[in-house]
Amino acid sequence: MARIRLTYTPKGGVGKSSITVNLAACAAASGKRTLVVDLDAQANTTHYLLGDAASGDGPSIYKFFEQQANYGLRNHQPGDFMRETPFPSLWIMAAHPELNFLQAKLEARAKTGKLRDMLSQLRSEFDEIYIDTGPAYNFYSISGLVAADTCLIPFDCDSFSLDAMRSLMLNIGEIAEDHNPALKVEGIVINQWQPRAKLPQRMVDALKADGLPVLEAKLSSSIAMRESHSRHMPLIHMDRSHKLSQEFLALYQEITPV
């Protein structure tokens, strides 16, 4: 029975897509049937995994939401909206830029529970499901929070303040209280970590002092991540021995129940 994990923060440029793809790749590389759902209209996760094959009119999460906005699911099954990636045991429901144009119609029709209903049909077919969202608190991120079992919050020790993190935790708590009582914050993922710099350590210490769930595994800043994106190849497939690949494996092991 698949666990559904969401990566979410309203701040852009903190590595949501990178974390989603590389954790999913770690799961798939360990032999688990893994699905990635890309809810970000920028489609960075989709392009990361599919490269040039991301363009075109293939199966996508956009087509699922398009049907929900217009007339409902009807004769389609959840499998009709996903496709295989080039990597064993890894599938994706691809994003599309036109997700933005559907948002107002979906909001007007109160469709935030439809993603949860659809993914619940896939729990028995997959071992793990990962959801990536855009950097906004909108229909798609709320739909992801309603559907998820757990939430990971990327944090890059930059300008995202402690007050902003508290506000984010409150938003997630409200979704849990109103729509998804099972939703838990799995942890805060420290990204772009610089162990010798004083400011990042002070910010991490402040998060911990506030009682926030900071994960022990941290992700270093590395040009290898940029190369991984440009080659459309998760790090463990590009270079499993690389320090950042090993950090992702350590993060995956920390959040994966034995």
Coordinates of C-alpha atoms in Angstrom, one line a residue:
M1 CA 0.0 0.0 0.0
A2 CA 1.7 3.2 -1.2
R3 CA 2.5 6.1 1.1
I4 CA 1.9 9.4 -0.5
R5 CA 4.6 12.0 0.2
L6 CA 4.3 15.7 -0.8
T7 CA 7.2 18.2 -1.2
Y8 CA 5.9 21.7 -0.6
T9 CA 6.9 25.2 0.3
P10 CA 5.5 28.5 -1.1
K11 CA 9.1 29.8 -1.6
G12 CA 10.5 29.2 -5.1
G13 CA 14.1 28.1 -5.9
V14 CA 14.7 25.9 -2.8
G15 CA 15.0 22.6 -4.7
K16 CA 11.5 21.1 -4.5
S17 CA 11.7 19.4 -7.9
S18 CA 15.3 18.2 -7.2
I19 CA 14.3 16.7 -3.9
T20 CA 11.1 15.1 -5.3
V21 CA 12.8 13.5 -8.3
N22 CA 15.9 12.3 -6.4
L23 CA 14.0 10.8 -3.5
A24 CA 11.6 9.1 -6.0
A25 CA 14.6 7.8 -7.9
C26 CA 16.1 6.4 -4.7
A27 CA 12.8 4.6 -4.0
A28 CA 12.6 3.2 -7.5
A29 CA 16.3 2.2 -7.6
S30 CA 15.7 0.1 -4.4
G31 CA 13.0 -1.9 -6.4
K32 CA 9.9 -0.1 -5.2
R33 CA 7.2 0.8 -7.8
T34 CA 7.2 4.5 -7.6
L35 CA 5.0 7.2 -9.1
V36 CA 5.7 11.0 -9.3
V37 CA 2.9 13.4 -9.7
D38 CA 3.9 16.9 -11.0
L39 CA 1.4 19.6 -10.0
D40 CA 3.6 22.5 -11.0
A41 CA 2.7 24.2 -14.2
Q42 CA 6.4 25.0 -14.8
A43 CA 6.8 21.3 -15.2
N44 CA 10.4 21.2 -13.9
T45 CA 10.0 17.7 -12.4
T46 CA 8.5 16.5 -15.7
H47 CA 11.3 17.8 -17.8
Y48 CA 13.9 16.5 -15.3
L49 CA 12.6 12.9 -15.7
L50 CA 11.5 12.9 -19.3
G51 CA 13.7 15.4 -21.1
D52 CA 12.5 16.1 -24.7
A53 CA 9.8 13.5 -24.3
A54 CA 8.1 15.9 -21.8
S55 CA 6.7 17.9 -24.7
G56 CA 3.7 16.7 -26.7
D57 CA 0.3 15.4 -26.0
G58 CA 1.0 12.3 -23.8
P59 CA -0.7 11.2 -20.6
S60 CA -0.6 13.9 -17.9
I61 CA -2.1 15.1 -14.7
Y62 CA -3.3 18.1 -16.7
K63 CA -5.7 15.8 -18.7
F64 CA -7.0 14.4 -15.4
F65 CA -7.8 17.9 -14.1
E66 CA -9.1 19.0 -17.5
Q67 CA -11.7 16.3 -17.3
Q68 CA -12.6 17.2 -13.7
A69 CA -13.1 20.8 -14.7
N70 CA -15.3 20.0 -17.6
Y71 CA -17.3 16.8 -17.0
G72 CA -15.6 14.4 -14.6
L73 CA -13.6 11.3 -15.0
R74 CA -16.2 9.1 -16.8
N75 CA -14.6 6.1 -18.5
H76 CA -11.0 6.9 -17.8
Q77 CA -8.8 5.0 -15.2
P78 CA -6.0 6.6 -13.2
G79 CA -3.4 4.6 -15.3
D80 CA -4.6 6.6 -18.3
F81 CA -2.8 9.7 -17.0
M82 CA 0.6 8.4 -16.3
R83 CA 3.6 7.2 -18.3
E84 CA 6.8 5.4 -17.8
T85 CA 10.1 7.3 -17.3
P86 CA 13.4 5.9 -18.7
F87 CA 14.2 4.6 -15.3
P88 CA 13.1 1.2 -14.0
S89 CA 10.1 1.1 -11.6
L90 CA 9.5 4.9 -12.0
W91 CA 6.4 6.4 -13.5
I92 CA 5.2 10.0 -13.8
M93 CA 1.9 12.0 -14.1
A94 CA 3.4 14.8 -16.1
A95 CA 2.6 18.5 -15.7
H96 CA 1.6 21.0 -18.4
P97 CA 1.7 24.8 -18.5
E98 CA -2.0 24.9 -19.1
L99 CA -2.6 23.7 -15.6
N100 CA -2.7 27.5 -14.7
F101 CA -5.7 28.1 -17.0
L102 CA -7.8 25.4 -15.3
Q103 CA -7.3 26.6 -11.8
A104 CA -10.2 29.1 -11.5
K105 CA -12.7 26.6 -12.9
L106 CA -11.4 23.9 -10.5
E107 CA -11.6 26.2 -7.5
A108 CA -15.2 27.3 -8.4
R109 CA -16.2 23.6 -8.5
A110 CA -14.5 22.7 -5.2
K111 CA -12.5 19.9 -6.8
T112 CA -9.6 19.8 -4.2
G113 CA -10.5 16.2 -3.1
K114 CA -10.4 14.7 -6.6
L115 CA -6.7 14.1 -6.7
R116 CA -6.9 12.2 -3.4
D117 CA -9.8 10.1 -4.7
M118 CA -7.8 9.2 -7.9
L119 CA -4.5 8.5 -6.1
S120 CA -6.3 6.3 -3.6
Q121 CA -7.1 3.9 -6.5
L122 CA -3.4 3.6 -7.1
R123 CA -2.2 2.9 -3.6
S124 CA -2.3 -0.9 -4.2
E125 CA -0.4 -0.6 -7.5
F126 CA 2.6 1.4 -6.1
D127 CA 4.9 1.2 -3.2
E128 CA 5.5 5.0 -3.0
I129 CA 3.9 8.1 -4.5
Y130 CA 5.6 11.5 -4.6
I131 CA 3.8 14.8 -5.3
D132 CA 5.6 18.0 -6.4
T133 CA 3.8 21.3 -6.2
G134 CA 4.5 24.8 -7.4
P135 CA 5.8 27.6 -5.1
A136 CA 2.3 28.9 -4.2
Y137 CA -0.5 28.2 -1.8
N138 CA -3.1 27.5 -4.5
F139 CA -5.6 24.9 -5.7
Y140 CA -2.9 22.5 -6.7
S141 CA -0.8 22.7 -3.6
I142 CA -4.0 22.4 -1.5
S143 CA -5.1 19.3 -3.6
G144 CA -1.7 17.8 -2.9
L145 CA -1.9 18.4 0.8
V146 CA -5.4 16.9 0.9
A147 CA -4.1 13.8 -0.9
A148 CA -0.8 13.3 1.0
D149 CA 0.0 11.2 4.0
T150 CA 3.2 13.2 4.8
C151 CA 4.8 16.5 3.8
L152 CA 8.5 17.4 3.3
I153 CA 9.4 21.1 3.5
P154 CA 12.6 22.1 1.7
F155 CA 14.6 24.9 3.4
D156 CA 17.7 26.6 1.9
C157 CA 18.9 28.7 4.9
D158 CA 18.4 31.8 2.8
S159 CA 15.8 34.5 3.3
F160 CA 12.9 32.3 4.4
S161 CA 12.4 33.5 8.0
L162 CA 11.4 31.6 11.1
D163 CA 8.1 33.5 11.1
A164 CA 7.4 32.4 7.5
M165 CA 8.1 28.8 8.5
R166 CA 5.7 29.1 11.4
S167 CA 3.0 30.4 9.0
L168 CA 3.6 27.6 6.6
M169 CA 3.2 25.0 9.4
L170 CA 0.0 26.7 10.4
N171 CA -1.3 26.4 6.8
I172 CA -0.5 22.8 6.7
G173 CA -2.1 22.3 10.1
E174 CA -5.3 24.0 8.8
I175 CA -5.5 21.6 5.9
A176 CA -5.0 18.7 8.2
E177 CA -7.7 19.9 10.6
D178 CA -10.3 20.7 7.9
H179 CA -9.6 18.1 5.1
N180 CA -6.9 15.5 5.9
P181 CA -6.6 14.5 9.6
A182 CA -3.9 11.9 8.7
L183 CA -1.5 14.5 7.2
K184 CA 1.8 14.8 9.0
V185 CA 4.8 17.0 8.5
E186 CA 7.5 14.5 7.9
G187 CA 10.3 16.9 8.3
I188 CA 12.2 20.0 7.1
V189 CA 14.9 19.2 4.5
I190 CA 18.0 21.4 4.7
N191 CA 19.1 22.1 1.1
Q192 CA 22.1 23.9 -0.3
W193 CA 23.9 23.1 3.0
Q194 CA 27.2 24.8 3.7
P195 CA 28.6 23.2 6.9
R196 CA 31.4 25.8 7.4
A197 CA 29.1 28.8 7.1
K198 CA 27.8 30.3 10.4
L199 CA 24.5 31.7 9.2
P200 CA 23.0 28.4 7.9
Q201 CA 23.9 26.7 11.2
R202 CA 22.3 29.5 13.2
M203 CA 19.1 29.2 11.1
V204 CA 19.0 25.4 11.6
D205 CA 19.5 25.9 15.4
A206 CA 16.7 28.4 15.4
L207 CA 14.3 26.0 13.7
K208 CA 15.2 23.2 16.2
A209 CA 14.9 25.6 19.1
D210 CA 11.4 26.4 17.9
G211 CA 10.5 22.7 18.0
L212 CA 10.3 22.2 14.3
P213 CA 11.1 18.8 12.8
V214 CA 14.5 19.3 11.1
L215 CA 15.8 16.1 9.5
E216 CA 19.3 15.1 10.2
A217 CA 20.4 14.3 6.6
K218 CA 21.3 17.5 4.8
L219 CA 21.8 18.2 1.1
S220 CA 25.0 20.0 0.0
S221 CA 25.3 22.6 -2.7
S222 CA 26.9 21.1 -5.8
I223 CA 27.2 21.7 -9.5
A224 CA 26.4 18.1 -9.9
M225 CA 22.7 18.9 -9.4
R226 CA 22.7 21.3 -12.3
E227 CA 24.4 18.6 -14.5
S228 CA 21.8 16.1 -13.3
H229 CA 19.0 18.4 -14.5
S230 CA 20.6 19.1 -17.8
R231 CA 21.2 15.4 -18.5
H232 CA 17.6 14.5 -17.3
M233 CA 19.1 11.9 -15.0
P234 CA 18.6 11.6 -11.3
L235 CA 21.9 11.7 -9.3
I236 CA 22.0 8.0 -8.4
H237 CA 21.8 7.1 -12.0
M238 CA 24.3 9.7 -13.1
D239 CA 26.9 9.0 -10.4
R240 CA 25.8 6.9 -7.4
S241 CA 29.1 7.4 -5.6
H242 CA 28.9 11.3 -5.7
K243 CA 28.6 13.0 -2.3
L244 CA 25.2 14.5 -3.1
S245 CA 23.9 11.1 -4.3
Q246 CA 24.9 9.6 -1.0
E247 CA 23.2 12.4 0.9
F248 CA 20.0 11.8 -1.0
L249 CA 20.3 8.1 -0.1
A250 CA 20.8 9.0 3.5
L251 CA 17.8 11.3 3.5
Y252 CA 15.7 8.6 1.9
Q253 CA 16.8 6.1 4.5
E254 CA 16.0 8.6 7.3
I255 CA 12.4 9.1 6.2
T256 CA 11.7 5.5 5.1
P257 CA 10.3 3.2 7.8
V258 CA 12.3 0.0 8.3

